[in-house]
PDB file of C-alpha atoms in Angstrom:
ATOM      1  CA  UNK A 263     -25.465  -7.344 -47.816  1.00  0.00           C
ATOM      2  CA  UNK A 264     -29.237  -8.846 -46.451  1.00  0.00           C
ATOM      3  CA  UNK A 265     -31.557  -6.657 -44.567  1.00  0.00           C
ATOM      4  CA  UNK A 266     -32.246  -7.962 -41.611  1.00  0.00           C
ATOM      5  CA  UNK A 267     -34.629  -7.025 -38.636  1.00  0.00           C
ATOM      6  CA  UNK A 268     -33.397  -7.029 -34.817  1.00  0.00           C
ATOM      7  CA  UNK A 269     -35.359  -6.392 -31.499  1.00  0.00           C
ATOM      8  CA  UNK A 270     -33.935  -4.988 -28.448  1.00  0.00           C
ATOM      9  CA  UNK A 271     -36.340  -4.641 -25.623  1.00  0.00           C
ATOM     10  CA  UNK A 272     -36.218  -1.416 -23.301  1.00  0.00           C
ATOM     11  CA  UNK A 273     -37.802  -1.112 -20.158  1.00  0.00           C
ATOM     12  CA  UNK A 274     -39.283   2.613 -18.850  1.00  0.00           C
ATOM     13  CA  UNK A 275     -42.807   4.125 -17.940  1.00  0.00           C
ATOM     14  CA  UNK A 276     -45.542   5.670 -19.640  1.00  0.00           C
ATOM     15  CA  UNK A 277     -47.341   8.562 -18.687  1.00  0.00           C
ATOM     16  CA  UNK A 278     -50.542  10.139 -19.395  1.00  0.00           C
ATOM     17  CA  UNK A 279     -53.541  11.804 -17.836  1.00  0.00           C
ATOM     18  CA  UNK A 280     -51.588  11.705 -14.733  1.00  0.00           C
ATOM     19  CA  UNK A 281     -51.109   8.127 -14.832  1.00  0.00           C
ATOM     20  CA  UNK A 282     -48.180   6.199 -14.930  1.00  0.00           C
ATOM     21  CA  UNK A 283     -47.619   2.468 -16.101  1.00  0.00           C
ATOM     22  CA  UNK A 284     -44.102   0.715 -16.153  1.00  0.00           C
ATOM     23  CA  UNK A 285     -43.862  -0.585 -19.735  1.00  0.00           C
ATOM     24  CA  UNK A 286     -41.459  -2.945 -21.581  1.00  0.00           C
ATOM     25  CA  UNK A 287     -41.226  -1.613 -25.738  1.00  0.00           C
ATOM     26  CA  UNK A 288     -39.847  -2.997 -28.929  1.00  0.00           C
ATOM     27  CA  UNK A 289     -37.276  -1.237 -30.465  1.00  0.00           C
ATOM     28  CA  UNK A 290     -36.969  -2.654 -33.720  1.00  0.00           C
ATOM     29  CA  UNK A 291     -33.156  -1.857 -35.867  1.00  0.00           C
ATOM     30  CA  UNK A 292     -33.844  -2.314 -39.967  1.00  0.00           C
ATOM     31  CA  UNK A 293     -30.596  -2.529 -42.081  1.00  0.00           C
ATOM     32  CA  UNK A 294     -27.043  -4.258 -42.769  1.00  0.00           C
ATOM     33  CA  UNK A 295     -24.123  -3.996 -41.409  1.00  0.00           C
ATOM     34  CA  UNK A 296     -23.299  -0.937 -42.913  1.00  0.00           C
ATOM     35  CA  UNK A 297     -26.214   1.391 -42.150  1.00  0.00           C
ATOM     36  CA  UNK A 298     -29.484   0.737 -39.646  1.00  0.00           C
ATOM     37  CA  UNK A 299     -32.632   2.773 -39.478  1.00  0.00           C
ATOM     38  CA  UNK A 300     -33.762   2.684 -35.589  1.00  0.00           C
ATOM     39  CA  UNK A 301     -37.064   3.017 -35.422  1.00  0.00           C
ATOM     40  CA  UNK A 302     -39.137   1.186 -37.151  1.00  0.00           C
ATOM     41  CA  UNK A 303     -40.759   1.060 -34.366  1.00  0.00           C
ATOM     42  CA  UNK A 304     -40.340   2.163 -30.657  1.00  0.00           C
ATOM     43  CA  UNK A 305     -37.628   4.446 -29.306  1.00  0.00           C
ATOM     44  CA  UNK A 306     -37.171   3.079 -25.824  1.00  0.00           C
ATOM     45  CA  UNK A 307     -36.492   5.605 -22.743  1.00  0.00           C
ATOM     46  CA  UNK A 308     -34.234   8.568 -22.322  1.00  0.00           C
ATOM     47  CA  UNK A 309     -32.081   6.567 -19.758  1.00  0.00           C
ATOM     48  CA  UNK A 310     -31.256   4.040 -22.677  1.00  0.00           C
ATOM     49  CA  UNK A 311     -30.319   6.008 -25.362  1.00  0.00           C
ATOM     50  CA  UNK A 312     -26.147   5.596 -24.917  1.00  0.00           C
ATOM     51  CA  UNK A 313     -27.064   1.443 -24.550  1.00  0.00           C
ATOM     52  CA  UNK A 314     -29.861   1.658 -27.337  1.00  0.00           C
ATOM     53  CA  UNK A 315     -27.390   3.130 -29.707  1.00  0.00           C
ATOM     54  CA  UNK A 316     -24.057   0.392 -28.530  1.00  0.00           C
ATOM     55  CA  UNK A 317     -26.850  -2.440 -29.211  1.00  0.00           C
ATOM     56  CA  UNK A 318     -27.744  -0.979 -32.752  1.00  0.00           C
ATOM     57  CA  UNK A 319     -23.693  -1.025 -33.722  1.00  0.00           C
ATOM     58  CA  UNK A 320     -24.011   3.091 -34.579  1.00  0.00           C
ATOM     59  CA  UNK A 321     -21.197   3.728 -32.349  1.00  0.00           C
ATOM     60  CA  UNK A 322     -19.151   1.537 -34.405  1.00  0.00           C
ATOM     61  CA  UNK A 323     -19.345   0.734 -38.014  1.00  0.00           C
ATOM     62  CA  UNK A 324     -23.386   1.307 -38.724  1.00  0.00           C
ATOM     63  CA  UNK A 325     -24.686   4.499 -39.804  1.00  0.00           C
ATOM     64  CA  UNK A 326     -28.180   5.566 -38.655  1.00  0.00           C
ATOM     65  CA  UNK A 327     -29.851   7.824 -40.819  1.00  0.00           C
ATOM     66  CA  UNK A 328     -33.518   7.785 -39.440  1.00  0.00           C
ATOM     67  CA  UNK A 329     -35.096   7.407 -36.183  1.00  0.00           C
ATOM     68  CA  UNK A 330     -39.183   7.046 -37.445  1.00  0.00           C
ATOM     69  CA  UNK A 331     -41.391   7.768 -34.469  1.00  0.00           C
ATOM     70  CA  UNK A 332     -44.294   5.147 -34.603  1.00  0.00           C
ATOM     71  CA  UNK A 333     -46.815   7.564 -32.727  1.00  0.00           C
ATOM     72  CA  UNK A 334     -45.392  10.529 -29.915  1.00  0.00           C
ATOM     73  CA  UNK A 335     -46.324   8.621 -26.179  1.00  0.00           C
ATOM     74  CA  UNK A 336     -43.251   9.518 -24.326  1.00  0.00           C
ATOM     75  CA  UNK A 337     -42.602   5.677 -23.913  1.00  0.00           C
ATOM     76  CA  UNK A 338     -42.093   5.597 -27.614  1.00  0.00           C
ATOM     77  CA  UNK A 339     -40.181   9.161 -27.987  1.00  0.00           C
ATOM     78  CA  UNK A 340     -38.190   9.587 -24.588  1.00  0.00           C
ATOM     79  CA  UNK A 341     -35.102   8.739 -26.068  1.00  0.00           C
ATOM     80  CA  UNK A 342     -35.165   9.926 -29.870  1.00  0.00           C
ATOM     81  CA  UNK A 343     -33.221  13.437 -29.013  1.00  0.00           C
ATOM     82  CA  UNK A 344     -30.491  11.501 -27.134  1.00  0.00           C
ATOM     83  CA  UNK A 345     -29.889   9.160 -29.770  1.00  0.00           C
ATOM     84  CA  UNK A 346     -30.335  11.718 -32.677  1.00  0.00           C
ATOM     85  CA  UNK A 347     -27.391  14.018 -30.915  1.00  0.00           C
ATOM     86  CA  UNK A 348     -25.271  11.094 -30.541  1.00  0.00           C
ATOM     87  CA  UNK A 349     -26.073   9.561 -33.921  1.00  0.00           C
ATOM     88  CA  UNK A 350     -26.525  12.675 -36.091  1.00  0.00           C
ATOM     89  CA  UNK A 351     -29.746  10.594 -37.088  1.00  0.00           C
ATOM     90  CA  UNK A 352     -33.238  12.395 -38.570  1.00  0.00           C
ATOM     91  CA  UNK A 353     -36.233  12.273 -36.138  1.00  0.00           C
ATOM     92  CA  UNK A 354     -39.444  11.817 -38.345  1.00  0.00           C
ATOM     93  CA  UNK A 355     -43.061  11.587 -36.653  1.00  0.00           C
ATOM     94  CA  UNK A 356     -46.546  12.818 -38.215  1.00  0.00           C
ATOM     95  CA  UNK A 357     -47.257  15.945 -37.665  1.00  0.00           C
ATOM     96  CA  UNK A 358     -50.738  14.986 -36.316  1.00  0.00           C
ATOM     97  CA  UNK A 359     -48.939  14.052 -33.442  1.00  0.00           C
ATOM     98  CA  UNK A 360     -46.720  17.138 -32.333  1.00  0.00           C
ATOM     99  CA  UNK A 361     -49.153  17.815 -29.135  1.00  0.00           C
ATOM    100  CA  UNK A 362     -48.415  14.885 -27.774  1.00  0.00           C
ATOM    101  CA  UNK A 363     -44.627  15.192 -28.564  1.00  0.00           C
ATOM    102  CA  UNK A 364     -44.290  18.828 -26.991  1.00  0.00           C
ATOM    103  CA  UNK A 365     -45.520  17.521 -23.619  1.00  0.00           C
ATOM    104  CA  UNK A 366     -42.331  15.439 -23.824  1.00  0.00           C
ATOM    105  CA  UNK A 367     -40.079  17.311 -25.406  1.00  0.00           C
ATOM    106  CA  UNK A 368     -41.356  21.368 -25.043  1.00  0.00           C
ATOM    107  CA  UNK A 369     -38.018  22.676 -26.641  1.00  0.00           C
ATOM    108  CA  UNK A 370     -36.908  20.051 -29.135  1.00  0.00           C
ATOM    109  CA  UNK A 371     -39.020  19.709 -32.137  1.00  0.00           C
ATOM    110  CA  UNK A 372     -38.735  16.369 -34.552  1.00  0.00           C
ATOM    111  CA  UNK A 373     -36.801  17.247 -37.633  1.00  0.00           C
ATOM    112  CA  UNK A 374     -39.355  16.343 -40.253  1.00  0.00           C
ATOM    113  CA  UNK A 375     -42.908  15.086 -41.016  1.00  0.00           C
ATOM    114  CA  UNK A 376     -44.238  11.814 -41.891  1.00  0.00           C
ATOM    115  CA  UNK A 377     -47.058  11.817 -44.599  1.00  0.00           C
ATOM    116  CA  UNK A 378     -49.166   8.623 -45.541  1.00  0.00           C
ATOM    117  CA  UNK A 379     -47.566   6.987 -48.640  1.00  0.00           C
ATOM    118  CA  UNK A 380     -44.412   8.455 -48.499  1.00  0.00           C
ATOM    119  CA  UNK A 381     -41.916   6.309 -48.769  1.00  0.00           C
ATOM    120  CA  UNK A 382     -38.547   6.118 -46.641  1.00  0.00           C
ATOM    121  CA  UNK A 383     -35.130   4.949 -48.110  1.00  0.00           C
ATOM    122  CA  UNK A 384     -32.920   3.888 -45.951  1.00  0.00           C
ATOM    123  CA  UNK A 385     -30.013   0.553 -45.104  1.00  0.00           C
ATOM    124  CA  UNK A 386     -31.378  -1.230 -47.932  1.00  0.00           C
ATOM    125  CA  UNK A 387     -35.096  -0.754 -46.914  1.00  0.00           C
ATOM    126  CA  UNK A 388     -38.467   0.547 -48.600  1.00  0.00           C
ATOM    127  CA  UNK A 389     -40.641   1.768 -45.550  1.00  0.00           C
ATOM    128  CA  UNK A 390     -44.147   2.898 -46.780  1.00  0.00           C
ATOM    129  CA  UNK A 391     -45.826   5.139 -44.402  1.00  0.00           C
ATOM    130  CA  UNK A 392     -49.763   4.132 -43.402  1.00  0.00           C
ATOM    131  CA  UNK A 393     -51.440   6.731 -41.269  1.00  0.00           C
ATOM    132  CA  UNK A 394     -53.536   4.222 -38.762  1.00  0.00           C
ATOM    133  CA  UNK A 395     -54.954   7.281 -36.505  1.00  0.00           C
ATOM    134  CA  UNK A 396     -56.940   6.192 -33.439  1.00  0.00           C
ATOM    135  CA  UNK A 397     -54.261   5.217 -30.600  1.00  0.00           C
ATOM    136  CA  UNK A 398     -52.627   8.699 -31.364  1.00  0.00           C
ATOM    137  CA  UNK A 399     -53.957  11.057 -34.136  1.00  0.00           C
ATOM    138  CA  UNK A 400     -50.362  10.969 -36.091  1.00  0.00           C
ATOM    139  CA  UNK A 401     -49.900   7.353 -35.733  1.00  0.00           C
ATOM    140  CA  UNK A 402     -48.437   5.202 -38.558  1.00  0.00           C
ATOM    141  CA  UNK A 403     -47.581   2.024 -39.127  1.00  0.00           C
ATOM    142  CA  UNK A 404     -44.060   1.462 -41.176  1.00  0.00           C
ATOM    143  CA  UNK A 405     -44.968  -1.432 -44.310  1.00  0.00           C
ATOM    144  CA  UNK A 406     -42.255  -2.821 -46.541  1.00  0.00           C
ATOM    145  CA  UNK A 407     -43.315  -5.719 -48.862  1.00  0.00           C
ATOM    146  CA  UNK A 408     -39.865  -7.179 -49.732  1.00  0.00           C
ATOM    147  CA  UNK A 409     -39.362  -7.931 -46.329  1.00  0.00           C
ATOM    148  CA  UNK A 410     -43.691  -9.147 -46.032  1.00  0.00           C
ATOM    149  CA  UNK A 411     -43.380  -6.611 -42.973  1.00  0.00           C
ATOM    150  CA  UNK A 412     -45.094  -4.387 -41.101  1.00  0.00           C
ATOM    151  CA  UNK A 413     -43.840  -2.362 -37.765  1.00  0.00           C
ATOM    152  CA  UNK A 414     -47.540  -1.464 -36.322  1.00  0.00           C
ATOM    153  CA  UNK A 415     -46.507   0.382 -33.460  1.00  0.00           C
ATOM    154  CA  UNK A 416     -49.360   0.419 -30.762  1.00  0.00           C
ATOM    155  CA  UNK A 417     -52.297  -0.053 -33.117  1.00  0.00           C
ATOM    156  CA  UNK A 418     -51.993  -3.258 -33.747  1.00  0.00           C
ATOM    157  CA  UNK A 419     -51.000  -5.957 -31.169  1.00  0.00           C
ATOM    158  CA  UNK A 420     -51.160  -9.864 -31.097  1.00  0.00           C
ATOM    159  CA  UNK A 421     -54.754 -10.220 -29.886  1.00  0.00           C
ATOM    160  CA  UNK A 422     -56.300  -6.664 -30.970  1.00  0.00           C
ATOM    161  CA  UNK A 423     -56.013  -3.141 -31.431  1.00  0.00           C
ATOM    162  CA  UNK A 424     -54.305  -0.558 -29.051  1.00  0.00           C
ATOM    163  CA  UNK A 425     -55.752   1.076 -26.283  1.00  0.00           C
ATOM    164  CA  UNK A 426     -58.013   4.091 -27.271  1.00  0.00           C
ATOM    165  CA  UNK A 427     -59.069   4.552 -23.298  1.00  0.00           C
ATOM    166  CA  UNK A 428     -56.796   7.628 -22.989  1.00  0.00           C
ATOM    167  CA  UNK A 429     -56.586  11.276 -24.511  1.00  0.00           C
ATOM    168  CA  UNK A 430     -56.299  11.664 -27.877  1.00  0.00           C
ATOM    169  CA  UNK A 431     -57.579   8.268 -28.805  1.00  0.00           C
ATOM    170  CA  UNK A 432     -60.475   7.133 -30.556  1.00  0.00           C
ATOM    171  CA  UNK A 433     -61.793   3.831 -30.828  1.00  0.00           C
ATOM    172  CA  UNK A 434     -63.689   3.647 -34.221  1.00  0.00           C
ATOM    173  CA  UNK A 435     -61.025   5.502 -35.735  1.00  0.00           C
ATOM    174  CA  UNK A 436     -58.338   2.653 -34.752  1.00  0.00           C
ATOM    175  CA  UNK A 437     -60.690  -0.080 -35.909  1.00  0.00           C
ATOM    176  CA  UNK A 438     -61.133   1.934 -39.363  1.00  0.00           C
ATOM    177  CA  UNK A 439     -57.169   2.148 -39.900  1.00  0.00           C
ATOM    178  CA  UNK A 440     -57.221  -1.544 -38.901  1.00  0.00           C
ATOM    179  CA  UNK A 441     -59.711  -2.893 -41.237  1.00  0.00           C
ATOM    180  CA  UNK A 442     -58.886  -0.518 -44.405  1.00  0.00           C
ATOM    181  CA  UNK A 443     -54.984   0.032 -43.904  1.00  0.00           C
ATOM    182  CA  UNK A 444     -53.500  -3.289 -42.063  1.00  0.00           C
ATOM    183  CA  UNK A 445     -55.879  -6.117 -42.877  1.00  0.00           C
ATOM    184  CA  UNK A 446     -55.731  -5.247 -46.730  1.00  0.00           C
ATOM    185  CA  UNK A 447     -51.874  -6.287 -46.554  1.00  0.00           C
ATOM    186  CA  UNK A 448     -51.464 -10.228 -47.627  1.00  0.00           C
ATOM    187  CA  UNK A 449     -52.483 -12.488 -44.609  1.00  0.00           C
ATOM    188  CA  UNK A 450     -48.619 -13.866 -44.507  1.00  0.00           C
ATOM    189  CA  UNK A 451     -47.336 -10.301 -43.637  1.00  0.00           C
ATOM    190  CA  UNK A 452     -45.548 -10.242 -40.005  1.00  0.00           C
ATOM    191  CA  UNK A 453     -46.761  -7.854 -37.582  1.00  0.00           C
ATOM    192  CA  UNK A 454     -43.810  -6.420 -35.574  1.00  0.00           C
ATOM    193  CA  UNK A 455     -45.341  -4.874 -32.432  1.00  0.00           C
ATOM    194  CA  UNK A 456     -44.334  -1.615 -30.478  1.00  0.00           C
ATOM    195  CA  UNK A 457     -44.640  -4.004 -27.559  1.00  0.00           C
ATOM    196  CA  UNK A 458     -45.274  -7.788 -27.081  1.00  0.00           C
ATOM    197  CA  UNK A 459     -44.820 -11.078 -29.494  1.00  0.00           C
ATOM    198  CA  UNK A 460     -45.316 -10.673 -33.039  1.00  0.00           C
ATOM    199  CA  UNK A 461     -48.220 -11.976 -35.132  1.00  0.00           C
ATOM    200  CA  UNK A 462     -49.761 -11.695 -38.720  1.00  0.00           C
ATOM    201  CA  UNK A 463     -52.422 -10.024 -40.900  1.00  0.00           C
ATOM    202  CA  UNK A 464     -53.709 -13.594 -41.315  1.00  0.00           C
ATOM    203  CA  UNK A 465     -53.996 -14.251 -37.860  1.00  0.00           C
ATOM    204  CA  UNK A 466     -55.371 -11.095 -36.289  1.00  0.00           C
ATOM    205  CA  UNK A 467     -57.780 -10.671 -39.441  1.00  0.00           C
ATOM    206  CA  UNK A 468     -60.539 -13.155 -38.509  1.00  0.00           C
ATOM    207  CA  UNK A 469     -60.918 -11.514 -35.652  1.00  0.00           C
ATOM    208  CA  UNK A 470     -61.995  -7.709 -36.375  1.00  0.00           C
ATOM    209  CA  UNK A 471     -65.630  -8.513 -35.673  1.00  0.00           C
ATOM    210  CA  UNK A 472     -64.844  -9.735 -32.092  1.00  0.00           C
ATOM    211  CA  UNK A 473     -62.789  -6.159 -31.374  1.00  0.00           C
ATOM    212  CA  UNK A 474     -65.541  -4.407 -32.333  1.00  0.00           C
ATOM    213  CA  UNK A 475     -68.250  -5.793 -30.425  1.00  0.00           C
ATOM    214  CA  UNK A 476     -65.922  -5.526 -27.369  1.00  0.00           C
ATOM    215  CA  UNK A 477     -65.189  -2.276 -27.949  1.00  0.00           C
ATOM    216  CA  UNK A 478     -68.833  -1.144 -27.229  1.00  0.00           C
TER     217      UNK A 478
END
């Protein structure tokens, strides 16, 4: 059965540093029709979890094994618990990145770590794990070269990196995972985004210089 890649598109807030910004994410669903992993990307909010798992087919004849946490913004974690209890699915997120999970979710921990090059096997999929620090200290980007994909999460968006303006952010150290992680995949790679249109490595890649001179 082909591996294919679908988008559902979840609407919710995200807070930090006492702000709050009304958001629209990517959830991205990576599998067959026998068993998806949810997640490749972004988890959507707590209020969609019952609809996020109906869309995905887990209620009826797709298995979810994983639900991989790009980075821990509650945006992108709100409803991983929700769906994991309903699913019986695995929440993985880097470890780098429990700080920011706990002021989400104080009594529910994620069930295991992420680690760079690890590799997850799942619905027919070969997920490598890239640490890309610098929008969140555990955030990773999800790369699988049979499918020329990669699921950047928020460091990577059509048009430039994520936004490092907020706590635990870092602006050199986004533009580092950029340049040595994401533009050394081939140009033709797709960029799957944690929120907005899709791109490539070979058209964000001309433009690194450009990011960095606006980023001082």
């Amino acid at each position: 059965m082909a591996v294919r890649i679908e988008r559902l598109v979840t609407s919710g807030q995200f807070s930090l540093d006492g702000g709050t910004w009304d958001v629209d994410n990517n959830v991205w669903i990576v599998g067959d029709d026998h068993e998806v992993v949810v997640g490749a990307d972004d988890r959507g909010q707590r209020a969609g979890a019952h609809g996020l798992a109906d869309g995905v087919g887990v209620v009826g004849d797709r298995r979810l094994p994983a639900i991989v946490c790009t980075h821990a913004h509650n945006d992108h974690i709100d409803a991983a618990p929700a769906l994991a209890d309903r699913t019986g699915a695995t929440i993985w997120l880097h470890p780098d990145d429990l700080p920011l999970w706990k002021q989400t979710h104080p009594d529910r921990d994620p069930d295991a770590h992420l680690r760079d090059g690890q590799v997850i096997e799942a619905a027919g999929i070969d997920l490598q794990v890239l640490h890309t620090p610098g929008h969140a200290p555990g955030a990773v980007c999800l790369y699988d070269p049979g499918l020329g994909t990669v699921f950047t999460g928020d460091t990577l968006f059509q048009g430039g990196p994520g936004a490092t303006g907020r706590s635990w952010s870092h602006f050199p150290t986004i533009i580092d995972s950029i340049r040595d992680r994401l533009l050394a995949l081939p140009p033709e790679t797709k960029v799957l985004t944690g929120h907005g249109d899709p791109t490539t490595i070979g058209a964000e890649a001309p433009h690194l210089q450009e990011w960095i001179a606006r980023g001082h």
